[in-house]
Coordinates of C-alpha atoms in Angstrom, one line a residue:
Chain A
M24 CA 7.8 0.5 1.5
G25 CA 11.7 0.8 2.4
I26 CA 13.5 4.2 2.2
L27 CA 15.9 2.5 -0.1
D28 CA 13.3 1.3 -2.7
G29 CA 11.9 5.0 -2.4
L30 CA 15.2 6.2 -3.5
L31 CA 15.7 3.7 -6.3
G32 CA 12.2 4.4 -7.4
R33 CA 10.5 1.0 -7.0
P34 CA 8.4 1.1 -3.9
A35 CA 7.4 -2.2 -2.9
P36 CA 3.8 -3.3 -2.9
A37 CA 2.5 -4.5 0.2
E38 CA 1.3 -7.8 0.1
P39 CA -2.4 -8.1 0.7
D40 CA -3.8 -10.3 3.4
S41 CA -7.5 -10.7 3.6
G42 CA -7.7 -13.8 5.7
V43 CA -8.3 -11.6 8.6
L44 CA -11.9 -10.6 7.2
F45 CA -12.7 -14.1 8.8
A46 CA -12.0 -12.6 12.2
L47 CA -15.1 -10.7 11.8
P48 CA -18.0 -12.7 12.4
A49 CA -16.7 -13.9 15.9
A50 CA -16.0 -9.9 16.7
A51 CA -19.7 -8.8 15.8
P52 CA -21.0 -10.1 19.3
A53 CA -18.5 -7.9 21.0
L54 CA -19.4 -4.9 18.9
E55 CA -22.8 -5.3 19.4
A56 CA -22.6 -6.1 23.2
A57 CA -20.5 -2.7 23.6
T58 CA -22.3 -0.4 21.3
G59 CA -25.3 -2.1 20.0
F60 CA -24.6 -2.2 16.4
T61 CA -25.6 -5.1 14.5
P62 CA -24.7 -6.2 11.0
T63 CA -27.0 -4.9 8.2
G64 CA -25.9 -7.6 5.8
E65 CA -24.5 -5.0 3.7
G66 CA -20.8 -5.1 2.5
G67 CA -18.6 -4.3 -0.5
V68 CA -15.0 -4.4 -1.6
C69 CA -13.6 -1.3 -3.1
H70 CA -11.1 -1.9 -6.0
R71 CA -9.2 0.3 -9.0
Q72 CA -10.9 -0.3 -12.4
V73 CA -7.7 -1.4 -13.9
E74 CA -7.9 -0.6 -17.6
G75 CA -7.4 -3.2 -20.4
G76 CA -11.1 -3.1 -22.3
A77 CA -13.6 -5.5 -22.3
F78 CA -11.3 -7.9 -23.1
G79 CA -8.4 -7.1 -21.0
A80 CA -7.0 -9.3 -17.9
F81 CA -9.3 -7.5 -15.3
E82 CA -12.7 -7.8 -17.0
R83 CA -11.8 -11.2 -17.0
V84 CA -11.5 -11.5 -13.3
Q85 CA -14.4 -9.3 -12.9
R86 CA -16.7 -12.1 -15.0
E87 CA -15.1 -14.7 -12.9
V88 CA -15.9 -13.0 -9.4
A89 CA -19.8 -12.7 -11.1
R90 CA -19.7 -16.3 -12.1
L91 CA -18.7 -17.2 -8.6
L92 CA -21.1 -14.8 -6.7
P93 CA -24.2 -15.1 -8.6
G94 CA -27.2 -13.2 -7.5
D95 CA -30.2 -15.3 -5.9
A96 CA -32.6 -15.3 -3.3
A97 CA -30.3 -14.8 -0.6
R98 CA -27.5 -12.9 -2.2
R99 CA -27.6 -9.7 -4.3
V100 CA -24.6 -8.4 -6.0
E101 CA -24.0 -5.4 -7.8
T102 CA -21.1 -3.3 -9.3
S103 CA -20.6 0.5 -9.7
A104 CA -17.8 2.3 -10.9
G105 CA -16.7 6.0 -10.2
P106 CA -15.4 8.6 -12.7
Y107 CA -12.3 8.8 -10.7
G108 CA -11.2 5.0 -11.6
W109 CA -12.1 3.1 -8.8
G110 CA -15.1 1.0 -8.5
W111 CA -17.5 -1.4 -5.6
T112 CA -18.7 -4.8 -5.6
H113 CA -21.7 -4.1 -3.6
L114 CA -22.7 -7.9 -1.6
T115 CA -26.2 -8.0 0.1
R116 CA -27.1 -10.8 2.5
P117 CA -29.8 -11.1 4.9
P118 CA -28.8 -9.4 8.2
G119 CA -28.4 -12.8 10.0
A120 CA -26.0 -14.1 7.6
F121 CA -23.2 -12.0 8.5
G122 CA -20.7 -15.2 8.3
E123 CA -21.6 -15.6 4.8
L124 CA -21.2 -11.9 3.8
V125 CA -17.8 -12.4 5.1
A126 CA -17.1 -15.1 3.3
D127 CA -18.1 -13.6 0.0
L128 CA -16.3 -10.6 0.6
H129 CA -13.1 -12.9 1.3
L130 CA -14.0 -14.7 -2.0
V131 CA -14.0 -11.5 -4.0
N132 CA -10.4 -10.6 -2.4
A133 CA -9.1 -13.9 -3.1
T134 CA -10.4 -13.9 -6.8
L135 CA -8.5 -10.6 -7.4
T136 CA -5.6 -11.3 -5.5
A137 CA -5.1 -14.9 -7.4
A138 CA -5.0 -13.0 -10.6
G139 CA -2.4 -10.8 -9.5
F140 CA -4.7 -7.5 -8.9
G141 CA -3.9 -7.7 -5.1
R142 CA -2.4 -4.7 -5.2
Y143 CA -5.5 -3.0 -6.8
L144 CA -7.8 -3.7 -3.9
L145 CA -8.4 -0.6 -2.1
C146 CA -10.7 -2.0 1.0
S147 CA -13.4 -4.2 2.4
V148 CA -16.6 -3.1 4.2
A149 CA -19.3 -4.5 6.3
A150 CA -22.1 -2.2 7.3
F151 CA -23.8 -2.2 11.0
R152 CA -26.7 -0.5 12.4
R153 CA -28.1 0.0 15.5
G154 CA -31.9 -0.5 15.8
A155 CA -33.9 2.3 13.9
D156 CA -31.1 4.6 14.4
P157 CA -30.1 6.5 11.0
Q158 CA -26.4 6.3 12.2
R159 CA -24.3 3.6 10.4
L160 CA -21.3 2.1 11.3
F161 CA -18.7 0.8 8.8
L162 CA -15.7 -1.5 9.5
V163 CA -13.2 -1.0 6.9
H164 CA -10.6 -3.5 6.0
V165 CA -7.3 -2.4 4.2
P166 CA -5.6 -5.4 2.8
G167 CA -2.2 -3.7 2.7
R168 CA -1.9 -2.7 6.5
G169 CA -4.1 -5.8 7.2
A170 CA -5.7 -3.7 9.9
F171 CA -9.3 -2.7 10.5
Y172 CA -10.8 0.7 11.2
P173 CA -14.1 2.1 12.0
F174 CA -16.1 4.8 9.5
A175 CA -19.3 6.3 11.3
P176 CA -20.5 9.1 8.8
R177 CA -23.1 11.4 10.5
P178 CA -26.8 10.5 9.1
P179 CA -28.0 13.4 6.9
G180 CA -30.7 16.1 7.8
G181 CA -28.5 16.6 11.2
P182 CA -28.1 20.1 12.8
D183 CA -25.0 20.7 10.4
P184 CA -25.1 19.8 7.0
G185 CA -22.3 18.2 5.0
R186 CA -20.2 15.3 5.1
R187 CA -19.5 14.9 9.0
R188 CA -18.2 11.9 11.1
S189 CA -18.8 10.7 14.3
N190 CA -15.7 10.5 16.2
L191 CA -17.9 9.1 19.4
V192 CA -19.3 6.2 17.6
E193 CA -15.8 5.4 15.8
T194 CA -13.9 5.5 19.1
R195 CA -16.2 3.7 20.9
A196 CA -16.1 0.7 18.1
R197 CA -12.7 0.9 17.8
D198 CA -12.3 0.1 21.8
A199 CA -14.9 -2.4 21.7
L200 CA -13.1 -4.4 18.6
A201 CA -9.6 -3.7 19.8
G202 CA -9.5 -7.2 21.7
D203 CA -10.5 -9.4 18.8
L204 CA -9.2 -7.5 15.7
A205 CA -6.2 -5.8 14.7
M206 CA -7.4 -1.8 14.3
E207 CA -5.5 0.7 12.8
P208 CA -3.4 2.6 15.5
D209 CA -3.1 5.5 13.8
T210 CA -6.2 7.6 13.3
A211 CA -5.1 9.8 10.2
R212 CA -5.5 6.5 8.5
W213 CA -9.1 6.0 8.8
F214 CA -9.9 7.7 5.9
P215 CA -13.5 8.4 4.9
L216 CA -15.2 6.4 2.1
W217 CA -18.3 8.6 1.3
D218 CA -19.5 6.2 -1.8
V219 CA -19.7 3.2 0.5
P220 CA -22.4 0.9 -0.2
G221 CA -25.2 0.9 2.5
L222 CA -24.8 4.7 2.9
Chain B
M27 CA 3.3 -11.3 -8.4
A28 CA 5.5 -8.0 -8.3
P29 CA 4.7 -6.0 -11.0
S30 CA 6.2 -2.5 -9.5
R31 CA 9.4 -3.9 -9.6
A32 CA 8.8 -5.2 -13.1
A33 CA 7.8 -1.8 -14.2
A34 CA 10.6 0.2 -13.2
G35 CA 12.7 -2.2 -15.2
P36 CA 16.2 -3.4 -14.3
G37 CA 17.2 -1.4 -17.2
L38 CA 15.7 1.8 -15.9
T39 CA 17.2 1.1 -12.4
R40 CA 20.6 0.5 -14.0
R41 CA 20.6 3.8 -16.0
M42 CA 19.5 5.7 -12.9
L43 CA 22.2 4.1 -10.9
A44 CA 24.7 5.3 -13.5
A45 CA 23.2 8.9 -13.1
V46 CA 23.5 8.3 -9.0
V47 CA 27.0 7.7 -9.7
L48 CA 27.6 10.6 -11.9
V49 CA 25.9 13.0 -9.2
A50 CA 28.3 11.5 -6.7
L51 CA 31.5 12.1 -8.6
V52 CA 30.5 15.6 -9.2
Y53 CA 30.5 16.0 -5.2
A54 CA 33.8 14.1 -5.3
A55 CA 35.2 16.6 -7.6
A56 CA 33.6 19.6 -5.9
V57 CA 35.4 18.6 -2.5
L58 CA 38.3 17.6 -4.3
P59 CA 40.9 19.8 -1.9
A60 CA 39.4 17.8 1.2
F61 CA 39.9 14.3 -0.5
L62 CA 43.5 15.5 -0.8
A63 CA 43.8 15.8 2.9
G64 CA 42.5 12.2 3.3
P65 CA 39.3 10.0 2.5
V66 CA 38.2 10.5 5.8
W67 CA 38.0 14.2 5.3
G68 CA 36.5 13.9 1.7
T69 CA 33.5 11.8 2.7
A70 CA 33.0 14.0 5.6
A71 CA 33.2 16.8 3.2
V72 CA 30.5 15.2 1.0
A73 CA 28.2 14.3 3.6
A74 CA 28.3 17.9 5.1
A75 CA 27.4 19.3 1.5
M76 CA 24.5 16.8 1.1
V77 CA 22.9 17.8 4.5
V78 CA 23.3 21.4 3.3
A79 CA 21.5 20.8 0.2
A80 CA 18.9 18.9 2.1
C81 CA 18.3 22.0 4.4
S82 CA 17.9 23.9 1.4
A83 CA 15.5 22.1 0.1
R84 CA 13.2 22.2 3.1
M85 CA 13.7 26.2 3.0
A86 CA 13.0 26.2 -0.8
D87 CA 9.9 23.9 -0.5
R88 CA 8.0 26.9 1.4
L89 CA 9.2 29.3 -1.4
V90 CA 7.8 27.2 -4.1
L91 CA 4.6 27.2 -2.7
H92 CA 4.5 30.7 -2.0
A93 CA 5.7 31.5 -5.8
M94 CA 3.0 29.6 -7.0
D95 CA 0.5 31.1 -5.1
A96 CA -0.6 28.0 -3.5
R97 CA -3.3 27.8 -0.8
P98 CA -3.8 24.5 1.5
V99 CA -7.4 23.1 1.1
D100 CA -8.9 20.9 3.6
A101 CA -11.3 18.0 2.6
A102 CA -14.7 20.2 3.7
A103 CA -13.5 22.6 0.4
E104 CA -12.2 19.8 -2.0
P105 CA -14.1 16.6 -1.1
E106 CA -13.4 15.1 -4.3
L107 CA -9.6 15.6 -4.7
H108 CA -9.5 14.5 -0.8
A109 CA -11.2 11.4 -1.9
V110 CA -8.6 10.7 -4.8
L111 CA -5.6 11.5 -2.4
D112 CA -7.6 9.0 0.4
R113 CA -7.7 6.3 -2.4
L114 CA -4.0 6.7 -3.2
C115 CA -3.2 6.5 0.3
L116 CA -4.8 3.5 0.7
S117 CA -3.0 1.3 -1.9
S118 CA 0.4 2.9 -1.5
G119 CA 0.6 3.1 2.5
L120 CA 1.8 6.4 2.5
P121 CA 0.7 8.9 5.2
K122 CA -1.8 11.3 3.7
P123 CA 0.1 14.2 1.9
R124 CA -1.4 17.7 2.3
L125 CA -3.1 18.9 -0.6
A126 CA -2.7 22.6 -2.1
I127 CA -4.5 24.7 -4.9
S128 CA -2.4 27.2 -7.0
S129 CA -4.5 29.9 -8.5
K130 CA -2.4 29.8 -11.8
D131 CA -4.3 29.2 -14.9
V132 CA -1.4 27.2 -16.4
P133 CA -2.3 23.5 -16.2
N134 CA 0.5 21.6 -14.0
A135 CA 0.9 19.9 -10.8
F136 CA 3.8 19.5 -8.3
A137 CA 5.0 17.9 -5.3
A138 CA 6.6 19.7 -2.3
G139 CA 8.3 18.4 0.7
S140 CA 11.0 16.3 1.4
G141 CA 9.8 13.4 3.0
P142 CA 6.3 11.2 2.8
G143 CA 5.8 12.8 6.2
S144 CA 5.7 16.4 5.3
A145 CA 4.7 16.1 1.6
V146 CA 2.6 19.0 -0.3
V147 CA 0.3 18.0 -3.7
C148 CA -0.5 20.9 -5.5
V149 CA -2.5 21.3 -8.5
T150 CA -3.3 24.2 -10.5
E151 CA -6.6 25.6 -11.2
G152 CA -5.4 25.4 -14.9
L153 CA -5.1 21.8 -14.3
R154 CA -8.7 21.0 -12.7
A155 CA -10.3 23.2 -15.6
R156 CA -9.0 21.1 -18.3
L157 CA -8.7 17.4 -17.1
G158 CA -11.0 15.1 -16.5
P159 CA -11.3 13.2 -13.3
A160 CA -9.7 10.3 -14.0
E161 CA -6.9 12.1 -15.3
L162 CA -6.7 14.3 -12.8
A163 CA -6.3 11.2 -10.4
A164 CA -3.8 10.0 -12.5
V165 CA -1.8 12.9 -12.3
L166 CA -2.2 13.0 -8.7
A167 CA -0.9 9.5 -8.4
H168 CA 2.2 10.5 -10.4
E169 CA 3.0 13.4 -7.6
T170 CA 2.1 10.9 -4.8
A171 CA 4.9 8.3 -6.7
H172 CA 7.0 11.6 -6.5
V173 CA 6.2 11.7 -2.6
A174 CA 6.9 8.0 -2.1
N175 CA 10.5 8.0 -4.2
R176 CA 11.4 11.6 -2.1
D177 CA 12.5 13.1 -5.0
V178 CA 12.5 16.6 -4.1
L179 CA 15.2 15.3 -1.8
V180 CA 17.1 13.6 -4.0
A181 CA 16.7 16.5 -6.8
A182 CA 17.9 18.9 -3.9
V183 CA 20.7 17.0 -3.5
A184 CA 21.6 16.0 -7.0
S185 CA 21.2 19.9 -8.0
F186 CA 23.3 21.4 -5.4
P187 CA 26.7 21.3 -6.9
G188 CA 25.7 22.4 -10.2
L189 CA 23.9 25.6 -8.3
V190 CA 26.8 26.4 -6.0
G191 CA 29.0 26.4 -9.1
G192 CA 26.8 28.7 -11.0
L193 CA 27.0 30.8 -7.9
V194 CA 30.6 30.7 -7.8
L195 CA 30.6 31.4 -11.2
G196 CA 28.6 34.2 -11.2
W197 CA 30.5 35.8 -8.7
W198 CA 33.7 35.6 -10.5
T199 CA 32.4 36.7 -14.0
G200 CA 31.1 39.8 -11.6
L201 CA 34.4 40.7 -10.7
F202 CA 35.4 41.9 -14.4
T203 CA 31.8 43.0 -15.2
G204 CA 30.9 44.7 -11.9
R205 CA 30.2 48.3 -12.0
D206 CA 29.0 49.2 -8.1
R207 CA 32.9 49.8 -6.6
G208 CA 34.8 52.6 -5.8
A209 CA 37.8 53.4 -8.1
A210 CA 40.2 51.5 -6.2
G211 CA 37.9 48.1 -6.5
R212 CA 37.5 48.7 -10.1
V213 CA 41.3 48.3 -10.3
A214 CA 41.5 45.5 -8.1
A215 CA 38.7 43.1 -8.9
P216 CA 40.0 42.3 -12.2
V217 CA 43.5 41.7 -10.8
L218 CA 41.6 39.2 -8.2
G219 CA 40.0 37.7 -10.9
I220 CA 42.9 36.8 -13.1
V221 CA 44.6 35.4 -9.7
L222 CA 41.4 33.3 -9.0
L223 CA 41.3 32.1 -12.6
P224 CA 41.6 28.3 -11.6
L225 CA 38.8 29.0 -9.3
G226 CA 36.3 30.2 -11.9
L227 CA 37.2 27.5 -14.3
A228 CA 36.8 24.9 -11.7
A229 CA 33.4 26.7 -10.9
A230 CA 32.6 26.5 -14.8
V231 CA 33.3 22.9 -15.1
L232 CA 31.5 22.1 -11.8
H233 CA 28.5 24.0 -12.8
T234 CA 28.3 22.2 -16.2
A235 CA 28.9 18.7 -15.3
G236 CA 26.7 19.2 -12.2
T237 CA 24.0 20.4 -14.1
L238 CA 24.1 17.7 -16.7
A239 CA 24.2 14.7 -14.3
W240 CA 21.6 16.4 -12.2
L241 CA 19.0 16.8 -15.3
A242 CA 20.1 13.1 -16.5
L243 CA 18.9 11.9 -13.0
S244 CA 15.8 14.0 -13.0
R245 CA 14.5 12.6 -16.1
H246 CA 15.0 9.1 -14.5
R247 CA 13.1 10.0 -11.7
E248 CA 10.2 11.2 -13.9
L249 CA 10.0 7.8 -15.5
C250 CA 10.0 6.0 -12.4
A251 CA 7.2 8.3 -11.0
D252 CA 5.3 7.5 -14.2
S253 CA 5.5 3.9 -13.9
T254 CA 4.7 4.0 -10.1
G255 CA 2.1 6.4 -10.5
A256 CA 0.4 4.2 -13.3
L257 CA 0.6 1.3 -11.3
L258 CA -0.8 3.1 -8.3
T259 CA -3.9 3.5 -10.6
G260 CA -3.7 1.0 -12.7
R261 CA -4.6 3.2 -15.6
P262 CA -1.4 4.4 -17.4
A263 CA -3.6 5.3 -20.1
D264 CA -5.2 8.0 -18.3
L265 CA -1.6 9.5 -17.2
A266 CA -0.8 9.3 -20.8
S267 CA -3.8 11.3 -22.0
A268 CA -3.2 14.0 -19.1
L269 CA 0.3 14.3 -20.3
A270 CA -0.6 14.7 -23.6
K271 CA -3.2 17.4 -22.9
V272 CA -0.9 19.2 -20.5
S273 CA 2.3 19.3 -23.1
D274 CA -0.4 20.7 -25.7
D275 CA -1.6 23.2 -23.3
L276 CA 2.1 24.7 -22.3
R277 CA 2.9 24.5 -25.8
D278 CA 0.0 27.4 -26.6
A279 CA 0.7 29.0 -23.3
S280 CA 1.5 32.4 -23.3
R281 CA 5.2 33.8 -22.1
D282 CA 4.1 35.1 -19.0
D283 CA 2.1 31.8 -18.1
L284 CA 5.1 29.9 -18.7
R285 CA 7.4 32.3 -16.9
S286 CA 5.2 32.0 -13.9
L287 CA 5.6 28.2 -13.6
R288 CA 9.6 28.7 -13.2
P289 CA 9.9 28.5 -9.4
A290 CA 8.3 25.1 -9.7
G291 CA 9.6 23.8 -12.9
A292 CA 11.8 20.9 -12.5
R293 CA 9.4 19.7 -10.3
C294 CA 6.2 20.0 -12.3
V295 CA 4.1 17.0 -13.9
V296 CA 5.1 18.4 -17.2
A297 CA 8.2 20.6 -18.0
A298 CA 7.6 23.9 -19.2
R299 CA 10.3 23.9 -22.0
G300 CA 9.2 20.6 -23.3
D301 CA 10.9 20.3 -26.8
G302 CA 14.1 22.3 -25.6
V303 CA 17.3 22.1 -27.4
A304 CA 18.0 18.8 -26.6
G305 CA 17.2 16.0 -24.6
L306 CA 20.5 16.5 -22.7
L307 CA 19.3 19.9 -21.5
S308 CA 15.8 18.9 -19.8
T309 CA 14.3 18.2 -16.8
H310 CA 12.0 16.0 -18.1
P311 CA 12.1 13.1 -21.0
T312 CA 10.3 14.0 -23.9
L313 CA 6.5 13.1 -24.4
E314 CA 6.6 10.3 -26.8
R315 CA 9.3 8.4 -24.4
R316 CA 6.8 8.7 -21.5
R317 CA 4.0 7.6 -23.4
A318 CA 5.8 4.9 -24.9
R319 CA 6.7 3.3 -21.6
L320 CA 3.1 4.1 -20.5
A321 CA 1.7 2.0 -23.5
D322 CA 4.3 -0.7 -22.7
L323 CA 2.3 -0.7 -19.1
S324 CA -1.1 -0.5 -20.3
W325 CA -0.1 -3.6 -22.5
R326 CA 1.1 -5.5 -19.7
L327 CA -2.0 -4.8 -17.5
A328 CA -4.5 -5.7 -20.2
S329 CA -2.5 -9.1 -20.8
G330 CA -2.5 -9.7 -17.3
G331 CA 0.3 -8.6 -15.7

């Protein structure tokens, strides 16, 4: 967003670029080799619940997404909405079908962008786990920045209650993926997502 | 597809540019003597005045936060509000502003800090108690839009000539009404005042023109922040209902409550004196005007951009 745009009161929207999502399947082996985390098959897209009612343009796009991504034996699709005006499209695939999950995530992104709602996409997320360890790792893709960041919430029931993140897991994941993916350099922009699907 | 540019609208941008030109004219008039010495000196004087105004904004920030009894809160204390701010930063690309909560019971919110890097967004306890979650998110989006547009800085620079004019005018009238002087001063001061009559008149003109130009600009910045904020969340109707609730509550609020908002007055999401003398003397546009614009945005979103 340029300073002039700000001063004139018209901040420019960042162009969403969901194509970089396709780099995820290729980067997953590097992540597993360095940290042991493998895909769980869960993922999701977070977006604004744009208003307009049941017959509005946004609902129409959501119906379009539901039509393109029917739930079946190999894929589960759910939607959820929070009180603050954003919602998730949850996608679940078998753990082995990570490439297909990423393709689904991209489809949701592309459908919303094509309908003109690209600026209301907040992020796309893929979940990872390490064996039977309750620790989860999420790779978050922010369309406006075109970058990924790791989010590793500490499992509940640890020594300290409350919402804590594991810096160690996040930093290791960042280091493991830095060669394959564009990682967000500014750790202040590694925003936590406590309502992420798969947590 | 660029809905945000369409949302601000060429008409609004044009009128805002007109207000900017007005402010620039006020600056030029304020440093007229320097312009008589040469255009370079005049421009330098304008630039110097603007820098002083920007610096004064930095200092005013801390005063405003202090006067509003705002305390910074971290993510552990306010997870929900921080989650809302996080999501706003995800979509706007801004660095995350700090969050503060004011203990005042009057429903309102304001942004402080002269740039996105140092910004603070503050909501009052009264606002949190009265608004629903989606409306709260809409108000935070409005304040985030102010941060993105650097409105605190713009307001400081725009209001500076009027402020200085007012100070000089106050000092000049003090020459006639002042009592805290010795006998000699009591005779000399009115004489000095008569000698400085042109200065007093100039200050009065500067104060009036400067304040009117600043208020015109401020109203347009509010409309811009409404559109930008509503497009950050994609929910203009939430902002409209939040504005209506806050305005209603401010109308019912006691005089003391309103006085407690005064330090942050022009920065609040809804002005304390909404239906003032006339549109010309208000920092914020009327509720009807803001809601009409938001309804327009709602319609555009519902019909597909």
